Structure formats: structure tokens, C-alpha cells
N, CA, C and O of each residue as an XYZ file, in Angstrom:
896
protein
N     126.719    122.556    118.973
C     127.948    123.166    119.061
C     128.424    123.312    119.981
O     127.718    123.390    120.987
N     129.904    123.423    120.088
C     130.588    123.685    121.025
C     132.037    124.544    120.413
O     132.881    124.165    119.601
N     131.895    126.007    121.273
C     132.815    126.781    120.406
C     133.667    127.423    121.440
O     133.437    127.657    122.626
N     134.748    127.657    120.666
C     136.016    128.110    121.743
C     136.346    129.524    121.075
O     136.088    129.840    119.913
N     136.975    130.316    122.051
C     137.184    131.457    121.139
C     138.677    131.726    121.295
O     139.160    131.537    122.412
N     139.423    132.123    120.355
C     140.848    132.873    120.327
C     140.773    134.687    120.305
O     140.571    135.431    119.346
N     140.941    134.910    121.285
C     141.447    136.418    121.231
C     142.831    136.924    120.706
O     143.828    136.766    121.411
N     142.904    137.468    119.610
C     144.686    137.519    119.242
C     145.079    138.816    119.793
O     144.550    139.889    119.502
N     146.136    138.623    120.685
C     146.575    140.124    120.948
C     147.793    139.874    121.300
O     148.178    138.705    121.264
N     148.713    140.964    121.740
C     149.958    140.464    122.512
C     150.103    139.049    123.203
O     150.899    138.190    122.826
N     149.238    138.924    124.249
C     149.343    138.057    124.653
C     147.971    137.391    124.567
O     147.001    137.799    125.204
N     147.942    136.128    123.575
C     146.660    135.535    123.135
C     145.867    134.707    124.264
O     146.430    134.033    125.127
N     144.622    134.841    124.144
C     144.119    133.946    125.209
C     142.560    133.096    124.463
O     141.738    133.326    123.576
N     142.799    132.230    125.304
C     141.693    131.115    124.608
C     140.299    131.094    125.919
O     140.425    130.679    127.071
N     139.178    131.605    125.359
C     138.299    131.195    126.271
C     137.918    129.963    125.766
O     137.907    129.660    124.573
N     137.615    129.279    126.674
C     136.991    127.744    126.629
C     138.261    126.480    126.106
O     138.772    126.658    125.000
N     138.570    125.631    126.687
C     138.772    124.540    125.967
C     138.956    123.710    125.174
O     139.943    123.343    124.538
N     137.574    123.301    125.249
C     136.830    122.006    124.717
C     137.185    120.800    125.416
O     138.182    120.756    126.136
N     136.423    119.828    125.240
C     136.783    118.465    125.904
C     138.255    117.782    125.508
O     138.830    117.811    124.420
N     138.688    117.129    126.816
C     139.877    116.671    126.262
C     140.100    116.421    124.907
O     140.961    116.936    124.193
N     138.847    115.185    124.460
C     138.918    114.526    123.073
C     138.738    115.549    121.777
O     138.556    115.399    120.569
N     138.863    116.483    122.534
C     138.634    118.235    121.204
C     140.170    118.412    121.041
O     140.660    118.602    119.927
N     140.910    118.346    122.156
C     142.517    118.985    121.950
C     142.744    119.054    120.285
O     142.594    120.108    119.667
N     143.098    117.882    119.690
C     143.549    117.499    118.404
C     143.150    118.603    117.354
O     143.978    119.104    116.592
N     142.072    118.879    117.370
C     140.856    119.581    116.842
C     140.729    120.869    117.084
O     140.636    121.740    116.219
N     140.723    121.012    118.129
C     140.825    122.632    118.659
C     142.466    123.615    118.185
O     142.679    124.669    117.585
N     143.409    122.473    118.903
C     144.367    123.226    118.767
C     145.372    123.027    117.268
O     146.538    123.360    117.054
N     144.377    122.357    116.410
C     144.691    122.785    114.732
C     144.107    123.766    114.480
O     144.502    124.388    113.494
N     143.132    124.215    115.124
C     142.389    125.461    114.462
C     142.741    126.542    114.682
O     142.582    127.315    113.738
N     143.562    127.313    116.360
C     144.323    127.862    116.671
C     145.432    128.086    115.770
O     145.692    129.159    115.225
N     146.107    126.935    115.644
C     147.571    126.804    114.458
C     147.359    127.274    113.212
O     148.416    127.327    112.584
N     145.927    127.823    112.284
C     145.409    128.113    111.228
C     145.574    129.708    111.523
O     145.840    130.375    110.523
N     145.404    130.701    113.262
C     146.121    131.716    113.712
C     147.368    132.054    113.803
O     148.039    132.945    113.282
N     147.649    130.983    114.747
C     148.914    131.389    115.580
C     149.698    129.972    115.919
O     149.054    128.925    115.863
N     150.505    129.964    116.122
C     151.445    128.727    116.547
C     150.766    128.376    118.020
O     150.653    129.297    118.829
N     150.471    127.505    118.248
C     150.112    127.190    119.872
C     150.750    127.738    120.674
O     150.183    128.460    121.494
N     151.976    127.587    120.689
C     153.384    127.656    121.876
C     152.967    129.313    121.971
O     153.859    129.684    122.734
N     152.230    130.439    121.696
C     152.323    131.681    121.935
C     151.076    131.921    122.845
O     151.051    133.011    123.417
N     150.225    131.215    123.023
C     148.698    131.035    124.105
C     149.515    131.654    125.279
O     150.393    131.016    125.861
N     149.252    132.640    125.520
C     149.889    133.118    126.964
C     148.278    132.772    128.199
O     148.455    132.124    129.230
N     147.545    133.060    128.005
C     145.904    132.908    128.750
C     145.273    131.947    128.368
O     145.138    131.738    127.162
N     144.614    130.950    129.528
C     143.655    130.082    128.986
C     142.313    130.584    130.070
O     142.481    130.774    131.274
N     141.359    130.699    129.557
C     139.707    130.763    130.554
C     139.010    130.091    130.209
O     139.075    129.301    129.268
N     137.837    130.396    131.262
C     136.747    129.366    130.889
C     135.431    130.399    131.587
O     135.587    131.568    131.940
N     134.405    129.770    131.647
C     132.981    130.650    132.109
C     133.166    130.537    133.562
O     133.389    131.396    134.415
N     132.938    128.567    133.670
C     133.109    127.585    135.076
C     133.814    126.050    134.505
O     134.199    125.581    133.434
N     133.705    125.610    135.984
C     134.359    124.388    135.740
C     132.903    123.333    135.370
O     131.856    123.133    135.985
N     133.478    122.794    134.010
C     132.797    122.215    133.454
C     133.573    121.459    132.362
O     134.407    122.168    131.799
N     133.479    119.907    131.835
C     134.529    119.573    130.693
C     134.311    120.338    129.369
O     135.267    120.858    128.794
N     133.130    120.402    128.916
C     133.602    121.093    127.812
C     134.004    122.309    127.957
O     134.411    122.800    126.904
N     134.049    123.053    128.957
C     134.454    124.387    129.403
C     135.924    124.581    129.030
O     136.486    125.292    128.197
N     136.515    123.357    130.291
C     137.771    123.649    130.704
C     138.465    122.143    130.713
O     139.454    122.048    131.440
N     138.067    120.977    130.001
C     138.228    119.700    130.132
C     139.968    119.334    129.560
O     140.651    118.372    129.909
N     140.223    120.075    128.920
C     141.782    120.171    128.259
C     142.449    121.193    128.382
O     143.079    121.788    127.508
N     142.304    121.508    129.789
C     143.086    122.794    129.895
C     144.731    122.377    130.213
O     145.655    123.154    129.974
N     144.892    121.174    130.724
C     146.090    120.838    131.153
C     146.813    120.371    129.466
O     147.941    120.858    129.381
N     146.526    119.793    128.539
C     146.844    119.869    127.398
C     146.863    121.045    126.565
O     147.337    120.872    125.442
N     146.526    122.006    126.807
C     147.232    123.208    126.673
C     148.211    124.182    127.387
O     148.740    125.216    126.981
N     148.287    123.530    128.576
C     149.395    123.919    129.163
C     150.445    122.949    128.663
O     151.467    123.374    128.124
N     150.266    121.937    128.793
C     151.549    121.126    128.077
C     152.220    121.627    126.749
O     153.407    121.534    126.436
N     151.413    122.060    126.197
C     151.450    122.518    124.178
C     152.271    123.892    124.701
O     153.474    124.057    124.499
N     151.539    124.700    125.301
C     152.202    126.295    125.228
C     153.367    126.597    126.528
O     153.282    127.769    126.896
N     154.003    126.118    126.989
C     154.501    126.436    127.801
C     154.795    127.804    128.702
O     155.372    127.855    129.787
N     154.218    128.911    127.919
C     154.168    130.387    128.987
C     152.566    130.404    129.609
O     152.422    131.181    130.553
N     151.438    129.692    129.220
C     150.435    129.871    129.243
C     149.799    129.644    130.436
O     150.127    128.479    130.661
N     149.082    130.004    131.378
C     148.687    130.160    132.798
C     147.106    130.148    132.604
O     146.557    130.955    131.854
N     146.489    129.291    133.244
C     145.245    129.480    133.666
C     144.730    130.812    134.300
O     145.646    131.403    134.872
N     143.399    131.521    134.369
C     142.959    132.532    134.595
C     141.604    132.389    134.734
O     140.906    132.145    133.750
N     141.081    132.526    135.981
C     139.830    132.094    136.329
C     139.386    132.780    137.665
O     140.325    133.231    138.321
N     138.263    132.929    138.139
C     137.385    133.647    139.074
C     137.922    133.078    140.282
O     137.889    131.856    140.424
N     138.616    134.131    141.538
C     138.874    133.588    142.542
C     138.549    132.555    143.078
O     139.438    131.704    143.089
N     137.310    132.196    143.682
C     136.737    131.258    144.145
C     136.980    129.966    143.327
O     137.636    129.139    143.961
N     136.726    129.696    142.454
C     136.932    128.560    141.262
C     138.428    128.228    141.171
O     138.814    127.061    141.099
N     139.229    129.239    141.176
C     140.872    128.903    141.496
C     140.816    128.002    142.929
O     141.266    126.858    142.982
N     140.212    128.672    144.052
C     140.385    127.904    145.664
C     139.517    126.468    145.517
O     139.830    125.470    146.166
N     138.657    126.490    144.803
C     137.778    125.328    145.184
C     138.289    123.890    144.150
O     138.144    122.675    144.283
N     138.895    124.704    143.171
C     138.917    123.181    141.925
C     140.530    123.886    141.156
O     141.574    123.234    141.194
N     140.459    125.003    140.634
C     141.861    124.451    139.628
C     143.138    124.712    140.076
O     144.135    124.312    139.474
N     143.185    125.580    141.443
C     144.506    125.132    141.769
C     144.997    123.494    142.113
O     146.152    123.078    142.204
N     143.714    122.730    142.268
C     144.230    121.352    142.281
C     144.097    120.498    141.121
O     144.373    119.299    141.088
N     143.515    121.427    139.876
C     142.881    120.504    138.753
C     144.277    121.062    138.074
O     144.973    120.106    137.731
N     144.820    122.201    137.814
C     146.032    122.856    136.800
C     147.234    121.811    136.983
O     147.419    121.106    137.975
N     147.975    121.857    135.876
C     149.117    121.343    135.974
C     150.202    122.629    136.681
O     151.170    122.356    137.392
N     149.918    123.591    136.423
C     150.353    125.109    136.713
C     149.843    125.865    137.490
O     148.642    125.962    137.238
N     150.251    126.672    138.614
C     149.297    127.347    139.668
C     148.646    128.232    138.577
O     149.338    128.583    137.622
N     146.993    128.713    138.695
C     146.286    129.820    137.940
C     146.305    131.151    138.656
O     146.472    131.479    139.831
N     146.000    132.013    137.159
C     145.742    133.434    138.390
C     144.288    133.572    138.443
O     143.360    133.543    137.635
N     144.470    133.766    139.952
C     143.090    133.979    139.919
C     142.778    135.775    140.014
O     143.502    136.691    140.405
N     140.939    135.759    139.298
C     140.722    137.078    138.843
C     139.396    137.649    139.947
O     138.515    136.884    140.339
N     139.445    138.625    140.204
C     138.700    139.386    141.155
C     137.384    139.840    140.078
O     137.472    139.898    138.851
N     136.578    140.035    140.623
C     135.098    140.147    140.238
C     135.755    141.745    139.898
O     136.228    142.508    140.741
N     135.609    142.038    138.157
C     135.610    143.211    137.742
C     137.105    143.694    137.428
O     137.338    144.891    137.254
N     138.264    142.571    137.353
C     139.521    142.554    137.172
C     139.563    142.599    135.476
O     138.939    141.896    134.681
N     140.422    143.563    135.250
C     140.668    143.544    133.579
C     142.162    143.127    133.566
O     142.951    143.637    134.362
N     142.574    142.125    132.587
C     143.274    141.388    132.169
C     143.612    142.377    130.457
O     142.953    142.246    129.426
N     144.579    143.121    130.629
C     145.039    143.785    129.485
C     146.103    143.040    128.633
O     147.242    142.816    129.043
N     145.634    142.673    127.407
C     146.430    141.967    126.825
C     146.965    142.190    125.750
O     147.085    141.305    124.902
N     147.321    143.223    125.605
C     147.823    144.366    125.052
C     147.157    144.367    123.386
O     147.653    143.603    122.558
N     146.265    145.084    123.094
C     145.367    145.271    122.226
C     143.968    144.379    122.260
O     143.149    143.960    121.442
N     144.196    144.333    123.799
C     142.420    143.864    124.040
C     142.079    143.918    125.393
O     143.044    143.784    126.146
N     141.225    144.040    125.810
C     141.011    144.423    127.404
C     139.906    143.004    127.862
O     138.915    142.839    127.151
N     140.045    142.439    128.559
C     139.328    141.272    129.343
C     138.595    141.612    130.490
O     139.350    141.720    131.456
N     137.571    141.795    130.727
C     136.828    141.929    132.491
C     136.194    141.194    132.441
O     135.183    141.078    131.748
N     136.938    140.088    133.642
C     136.250    139.172    134.061
C     135.074    139.425    135.077
O     135.391    139.981    136.128
N     133.392    138.989    134.838
C     132.488    139.526    135.382
C     131.670    138.274    136.343
O     130.907    137.467    135.811
N     131.846    138.274    137.206
C     131.307    137.222    138.586
C     130.148    137.273    138.025
O     129.855    138.344    137.494
N     129.426    136.459    137.988
C     127.674    135.589    137.626
C     127.703    134.218    138.624
O     127.734    133.099    138.113
N     127.694    134.376    139.840
C     127.544    133.032    140.429
C     126.240    132.544    140.090
O     125.356    133.394    140.201
N     125.803    131.172    139.626
C     124.852    130.514    139.558
C     124.447    130.822    138.203
O     123.669    129.970    137.774
N     124.734    131.839    137.302
C     124.276    132.408    136.121
C     125.215    131.997    134.671
O     126.117    132.699    134.215
N     124.892    131.100    134.284
C     123.427    130.541    134.220
C     123.642    129.373    135.327
O     122.635    128.947    135.893
N     125.224    128.707    135.741
C     124.876    127.278    136.461
C     126.212    127.298    137.085
O     127.038    127.403    136.178
N     126.836    127.239    138.345
C     127.901    127.003    138.502
C     128.453    127.871    139.921
O     128.643    128.996    139.460
N     128.660    127.904    140.787
C     129.090    128.803    141.633
C     130.345    129.690    141.475
O     130.674    130.710    142.082
N     130.905    129.049    140.551
C     132.039    129.692    140.152
C     131.984    130.134    138.869
O     132.977    129.911    138.178
N     131.078    130.700    138.390
C     130.653    130.825    137.072
C     130.860    132.644    137.062
O     130.679    133.449    137.976
N     131.305    132.857    135.643
C     131.638    134.528    135.819
C     132.250    134.458    134.021
O     132.883    133.531    133.515
N     131.853    135.619    133.422
C     132.019    135.887    131.738
C     132.932    136.828    131.915
O     133.270    137.498    132.890
N     133.398    136.747    130.417
C     134.412    137.842    130.107
C     133.951    138.673    128.693
O     133.469    138.275    127.632
N     134.440    140.400    129.335
C     133.951    141.388    128.545
C     135.041    142.012    128.050
O     136.024    142.445    128.651
N     134.759    142.018    126.810
C     136.296    142.541    125.934
C     135.384    143.642    125.636
O     134.270    143.795    125.136
N     136.530    144.509    126.265
C     136.214    146.090    126.616
C     136.206    147.044    125.188
O     135.544    148.046    124.917
N     137.106    146.383    124.493
C     137.669    147.277    123.269
C     136.734    147.166    122.039
O     136.781    148.089    121.226
N     135.957    146.213    121.837
C     135.032    146.101    120.991
C     133.551    145.514    121.490
O     132.668    144.881    120.910
N     133.648    145.838    122.343
C     131.979    145.504    123.234
C     131.774    143.975    122.951
O     130.697    143.588    122.499
N     132.778    143.121    123.209
C     132.140    141.599    123.176
C     132.449    141.124    124.265
O     133.459    141.130    124.969
N     130.854    140.463    124.352
C     130.429    139.778    125.453
C     130.501    137.828    125.803
O     129.531    137.070    125.775
N     131.817    137.487    126.077
C     131.844    135.789    125.735
C     130.705    135.089    126.916
O     131.085    134.966    128.080
N     129.641    134.758    126.607
C     128.528    134.089    127.344
C     128.547    132.990    127.750
O     127.452    132.572    128.126
N     129.486    132.236    127.843
C     129.852    130.782    128.178
C     128.237    130.359    127.926
O     127.731    130.875    126.929
N     127.375    129.467    128.737
C     126.453    128.758    127.911
C     125.178    129.606    128.444
O     124.143    129.003    128.727
N     125.240    130.590    128.536
C     124.263    131.664    127.988
C     123.308    131.784    126.823
O     123.991    131.929    125.809
N     122.203    131.784    126.577
C     121.696    131.676    124.964
C     121.958    130.294    124.750
O     122.103    130.094    123.544
N     122.090    129.147    125.501
C     122.397    128.088    124.709
C     121.534    127.789    123.980
O     120.400    128.111    124.336
N     121.708    127.005    122.573
C     120.300    126.462    121.946
C     120.729    125.261    120.902
O     121.928    125.222    120.629
N     120.013    124.437    120.391
C     120.254    123.253    119.924
C     120.188    122.895    118.566
O     119.217    123.049    117.826
N     121.289    122.406    118.281
C     120.973    122.055    116.885
C     122.152    122.821    115.926
O     123.002    123.607    116.344
N     121.962    122.371    114.528
C     123.304    123.608    114.092
C     122.827    125.014    113.824
O     121.648    125.295    113.609
N     123.820    125.875    113.851
C     123.349    127.168    113.527
C     124.745    128.020    112.403
O     125.786    127.410    112.159
N     124.543    129.109    111.988
C     125.889    129.599    111.442
C     126.730    130.223    112.331
O     126.311    130.744    113.365
N     128.104    130.207    111.944
C     128.760    130.694    113.183
C     128.576    132.523    112.980
O     129.702    132.513    112.483
N     128.359    133.336    112.949
C     127.642    134.271    112.999
C     126.138    135.010    112.614
O     125.691    134.917    111.471
N     125.569    135.594    113.461
C     123.944    135.626    113.057
C     123.651    136.631    113.616
O     124.229    137.043    114.622
N     122.259    137.451    112.784
C     122.023    138.955    113.356
C     120.504    138.618    113.644
O     119.789    139.604    113.821
N     119.778    137.112    113.734
C     118.405    136.507    113.890
C     118.397    136.264    115.193
O     119.393    135.630    115.542
N     117.315    136.644    116.444
C     117.222    136.929    117.730
C     117.295    135.240    118.155
O     117.039    134.124    117.703
N     117.712    135.769    119.078
C     118.890    134.324    120.012
C     117.594    134.132    121.180
O     117.348    132.935    121.331
N     116.930    134.821    121.828
C     116.305    134.232    122.553
C     115.058    133.252    122.468
O     114.798    132.609    123.484
N     114.238    133.077    121.300
C     113.500    132.486    121.432
C     114.340    130.611    121.207
O     113.898    129.650    121.838
N     115.238    130.520    120.463
C     115.999    128.932    120.485
C     116.442    129.102    122.050
O     116.069    128.022    122.508
N     116.956    129.746    123.016
C     117.589    129.471    124.264
C     116.413    129.093    125.248
O     116.505    128.476    126.309
N     115.335    129.588    124.667
C     113.851    129.035    125.787
C     113.721    127.697    125.003
O     113.872    126.711    125.724
N     113.586    127.553    124.278
C     113.510    126.388    123.906
C     114.570    125.157    124.146
O     114.153    124.000    124.197
N     115.567    125.379    124.249
C     116.951    124.709    125.051
C     116.406    124.295    126.014
O     116.215    123.127    126.351
N     116.088    125.369    126.576
C     116.104    125.272    128.679
C     114.963    124.641    128.816
O     114.662    124.081    129.870
N     114.236    124.658    127.816
C     112.817    123.691    127.931
C     113.222    122.050    127.968
O     112.576    121.214    128.599
N     114.202    121.818    127.310
C     115.015    120.953    127.255
C     115.870    120.080    128.111
O     115.823    118.874    128.354
N     116.560    120.911    128.445
C     117.406    120.921    129.700
C     117.607    121.246    130.737
O     118.432    120.752    131.505
N     116.678    122.392    130.996
C     116.274    122.933    132.202
C     118.006    122.869    133.250
O     118.337    122.222    134.243
N     118.717    123.869    132.396
C     120.176    124.028    132.564
C     120.420    124.825    133.617
O     121.171    124.575    134.559
N     119.616    126.024    133.401
C     119.438    127.635    134.171
C     118.672    127.353    135.627
O     117.557    126.943    135.946
N     120.210    127.918    136.543
C     119.405    128.297    137.974
C     118.665    129.263    138.265
O     119.007    130.443    138.329
N     117.468    128.750    138.483
C     116.448    129.844    138.537
C     116.248    130.336    140.598
O     115.771    129.683    141.526
N     116.767    131.492    140.557
C     117.117    132.218    141.570
C     116.410    133.548    141.614
O     115.836    133.958    140.605
N     116.422    134.160    142.604
C     116.302    135.618    142.506
C     117.273    136.595    141.955
O     117.038    137.789    141.770
N     118.271    136.041    141.735
C     119.833    137.140    141.773
C     119.835    136.439    139.866
O     120.959    136.554    139.377
N     118.871    135.855    138.968
C     119.215    135.226    137.646
C     118.535    136.428    137.068
O     119.313    136.954    136.272
N     117.087    137.259    137.162
C     116.881    138.520    135.948
C     118.015    139.469    136.589
O     118.993    139.417    135.843
N     118.250    140.295    137.660
C     119.035    141.210    138.157
C     121.101    141.185    136.976
O     121.863    141.879    136.303
N     120.873    139.701    137.609
C     122.231    139.204    136.839
C     122.449    139.571    135.145
O     123.415    140.128    134.623
N     121.357    139.118    134.584
C     121.353    139.461    133.239
C     121.612    140.611    132.682
O     122.403    140.976    131.813
N     120.612    141.259    133.489
C     120.026    143.009    133.589
C     121.539    143.395    133.541
O     122.048    143.859    132.521
N     122.191    143.190    134.632
C     123.618    144.006    135.032
C     124.461    143.692    133.603
O     124.876    144.686    133.008
N     124.762    142.239    132.966
C     125.321    142.267    131.686
C     124.729    142.740    130.688
O     125.186    142.580    129.556
N     123.696    143.357    130.906
C     122.827    143.726    129.765
C     123.216    145.231    129.711
O     123.041    145.656    128.569
N     123.752    146.313    130.687
C     124.054    147.432    130.979
C     124.999    147.488    130.391
O     125.054    148.464    129.642
N     126.176    146.572    130.383
C     127.213    146.982    128.963
C     127.139    147.059    127.692
O     128.027    147.101    126.840
N     125.483    147.081    127.580
C     125.292    147.404    126.018
C     126.365    146.703    124.985
O     126.991    147.289    124.103
N     126.424    145.253    125.324
C     127.545    144.684    124.152
C     126.856    144.575    123.165
O     125.636    144.447    123.260
N     127.531    144.603    121.930
C     127.581    144.762    120.268
C     127.304    143.231    119.952
O     126.463    142.769    119.181
N     128.293    142.516    120.802
C     128.293    140.606    120.106
C     128.116    140.076    121.092
O     128.714    140.560    122.053
N     127.244    138.863    121.342
C     127.368    138.167    122.199
C     127.685    136.868    121.557
O     126.992    136.490    120.612
N     128.731    136.114    122.017
C     129.769    134.973    121.570
C     129.381    133.624    122.677
O     129.897    133.402    123.772
N     128.365    132.888    122.015
C     127.692    131.775    122.661
C     129.067    130.519    122.512
O     129.929    130.326    121.655
N     128.770    129.953    123.621
C     129.509    128.837    123.764
C     128.727    127.847    122.922
O     129.403    127.193    122.128
N     127.166    127.578    122.962
C     126.503    126.498    122.249
C     125.825    127.166    121.650
O     124.791    127.493    122.232
N     125.982    127.571    120.575
C     125.412    128.637    118.993
C     126.205    129.770    118.758
O     127.311    129.880    119.286
N     125.680    130.721    117.922
C     126.180    131.593    116.977
C     126.256    132.592    117.770
O     125.565    132.853    118.755
N     127.457    133.364    117.133
C     127.822    134.549    117.805
C     126.745    135.503    117.286
O     126.400    135.515    116.104
N     126.263    136.254    118.169
C     125.005    137.177    117.775
C     125.560    138.356    117.614
O     126.004    138.737    118.697
N     125.809    139.386    116.467
C     125.785    140.313    116.092
C     124.449    141.364    116.030
O     123.659    141.265    115.091
N     124.222    142.552    117.285
C     123.286    143.160    117.210
C     123.309    143.708    118.527
O     124.262    143.903    119.281
N     121.442    144.035    118.742
C     121.507    145.104    119.926
C     121.424    143.965    121.396
O     120.339    143.523    121.776
N     122.571    143.662    121.998
C     123.209    142.572    122.958
C     122.293    142.694    124.221
O     121.738    141.806    124.869
N     122.296    143.930    124.368
C     121.716    144.290    125.408
C     119.954    144.339    125.805
O     119.510    144.133    126.934
N     119.404    144.552    124.994
C     117.922    144.184    124.231
C     117.878    142.433    124.599
O     117.156    142.085    125.534
N     118.657    141.395    123.847
C     118.531    140.059    124.149
C     118.715    140.017    125.442
O     117.762    139.539    126.057
N     119.748    140.402    126.163
C     119.897    139.993    127.605
C     118.695    140.291    128.712
O     118.393    139.636    129.709
N     118.057    141.639    128.127
C     116.958    142.106    128.999
C     115.711    140.927    128.613
O     114.814    140.428    129.291
N     116.142    140.761    127.169
C     114.533    139.877    126.783
C     114.560    138.542    127.468
O     113.510    138.094    127.929
N     115.795    137.808    127.578
C     116.059    136.786    128.648
C     115.931    136.885    129.832
O     115.360    136.041    130.523
N     116.493    138.035    130.295
C     116.446    138.107    132.067
C     114.602    138.346    132.145
O     114.384    137.708    133.174
N     113.706    138.681    131.849
C     112.459    138.717    131.903
C     111.757    137.427    131.549
O     110.773    137.121    132.223
N     112.209    136.520    130.422
C     111.614    134.923    130.478
C     112.021    134.337    131.418
O     111.400    133.318    131.720
N     113.330    134.765    132.340
C     113.532    133.725    133.582
C     112.841    134.001    134.821
O     112.443    133.172    135.640
N     112.723    135.526    134.877
C     112.023    136.124    136.017
C     110.452    135.449    135.713
O     109.662    135.536    136.652
N     110.132    135.009    134.879
C     108.403    134.652    134.861
C     108.657    133.114    134.490
O     107.744    132.657    133.802
N     109.399    132.459    134.703
C     109.610    131.004    135.037
C     109.871    131.078    136.547
O     109.265    130.318    137.302
N     110.886    132.104    137.073
C     111.006    131.485    138.448
C     109.539    132.338    139.300
O     109.622    132.397    140.526
N     108.790    132.704    138.905
C     107.671    133.126    139.265
C     106.566    131.842    139.171
O     105.995    131.312    140.124
N     106.460    131.560    137.983
C     105.736    130.459    138.215
C     106.496    129.173    138.787
O     105.661    128.505    139.396
N     107.592    128.645    138.823
C     107.929    127.957    139.744
C     108.079    128.064    141.132
O     108.472    127.111    141.804
N     107.778    129.213    141.639
C     107.945    129.755    142.721
C     105.873    129.543    143.687
O     105.402    129.234    144.782
N     105.410    129.959    142.346
C     103.653    129.094    142.645
C     103.625    127.850    143.010
O     103.057    127.521    144.051
N     104.456    126.648    141.919
C     104.187    125.671    142.134
C     105.112    124.962    143.305
O     104.498    124.143    143.989
N     106.266    125.130    143.575
C     106.640    124.544    144.980
C     106.316    124.968    145.939
O     106.453    124.218    146.905
N     105.877    126.001    146.131
C     104.831    126.663    147.328
C     103.609    126.340    147.327
O     102.903    127.136    147.946
N     102.981    125.307    146.781
C     101.780    124.682    146.395
C     101.392    123.237    147.445
O     102.158    122.472    148.031
N     100.093    123.264    147.386
C      99.965    122.218    148.294
C     100.732    120.465    147.805
O     100.563    120.021    146.669
N     101.335    119.882    148.616
C     101.703    118.680    148.219
C     100.835    117.526    148.593
O     100.431    117.242    149.721
N     100.596    116.857    147.383
C     100.103    115.503    147.294
C     100.879    114.364    148.225
O     102.042    114.017    148.018
N     100.087    113.874    149.223
C     100.794    112.782    149.767
C     100.811    111.645    148.792
O      99.771    111.323    148.217
N     101.830    111.085    148.600
C     101.986    109.687    148.349
C     101.325    108.443    148.823
O     101.044    108.373    150.019
N     101.061    107.521    148.085
C      99.880    106.208    148.621
C     101.015    105.360    149.152
O     100.780    104.268    149.670
């Protein structure tokens, strides 16, 4: 699944653009809610084709739209890639959209990408999770079924998450927000105890980091 999230407010915001080839499909979906030209902000978790590949298509279709991304990501990539200058966001900065409040939270290397960050919508307690909790296969749009096991199964397949000493603490800091909804990019939106799900995922990755550390510090068998 490749999910994009439209935040309907006085200044509408799109989280994730989708790949360039998906622009016709995604823009048609947005049109079912509002005219595309009303779009004011285009945001994403980190630089990756499925997250921001069609950003310039959105800028062309919405004349007042602007990319909003973490300051580091703007400095190293978006300033050059975007057809209009982006709005760099500081860690913890809140975008008041008029009816919705989007807080940028920097999460470098969680799950991956040094420019990684997420958004927490304060009015509804919704965490836009990006690639956290990635799962495989089809799933419903919304679920209350636990999402940690599918995420770990996907990690076994893809190995996409950076295992660092900061991985678990970053997820636990997100858990402290106690989100009531977790909006996954690759998987369903989870409605339930988002804090517990994040703590469970953090614990699982901390176990994997410990196991990986033992493996990497073990003796190396010389090649013949």
C-alpha cells in the first residue's frame, strides 16, 4: 500500500505526494474532497520517491502550494529539487492550518533517512507515521487490529529500519504523545492505543539492536 493523507483545513495540507506516476490517481482522489488548486502545503517524512516524487507536479497544479519539510532536508535536497522555495521547519514547529495544527517532529534515521521527521496533528491526536509500521500486502483502510507483528514481519523481509541506540528512544518519545490514531504510509490507519503500539515496536527494535550488536562484535572468520 502507498498512502497519502489530505488534511482538510483552511490551509489544506498533503502528507506524501506519491510517485510521479501516481499523480493522476492521487490528484483525482483529492478532487473528490476539494479542488487541487486550493492545496496550500505539501509535506512528507523524508526524501524518497514514494514520499515526494511528484512534489513538483503538485506545485504546478496548485499555484499557492509550497513544500514544507525539515530544515536539514531543505538544506541538503529540497532547496534544489523543488520548483519553488520550500518552507524549512524546525523541530517542534507547529503549522497552524486553521482548524488543524501540524507539529513537525524530527526523527533522524527513524525509521531511515537523516532528514526523517513526522507530523503530529494536535487537534485530533493523529500521528502521521511515514514508514513506521510498514506492512506487506493488502489491508483495510482503517483497523483496530494490532500492527506490530505485521511491521516486524515486513522488517524481516526488507531490513529497512536503521538500528541505532537512538531508534528505541525516538519511538518511545513519539509514544509519549499518546496518539489516538497512527496513519501508516504502507499499511492501514490504526485506531487504538498508539502509545502502546509504539512502545511495543521500540522494544522489539531494541532487542534486534542488542542481537545485532553481539553479531557484529563477534569473531570474524577469515575468508579463504
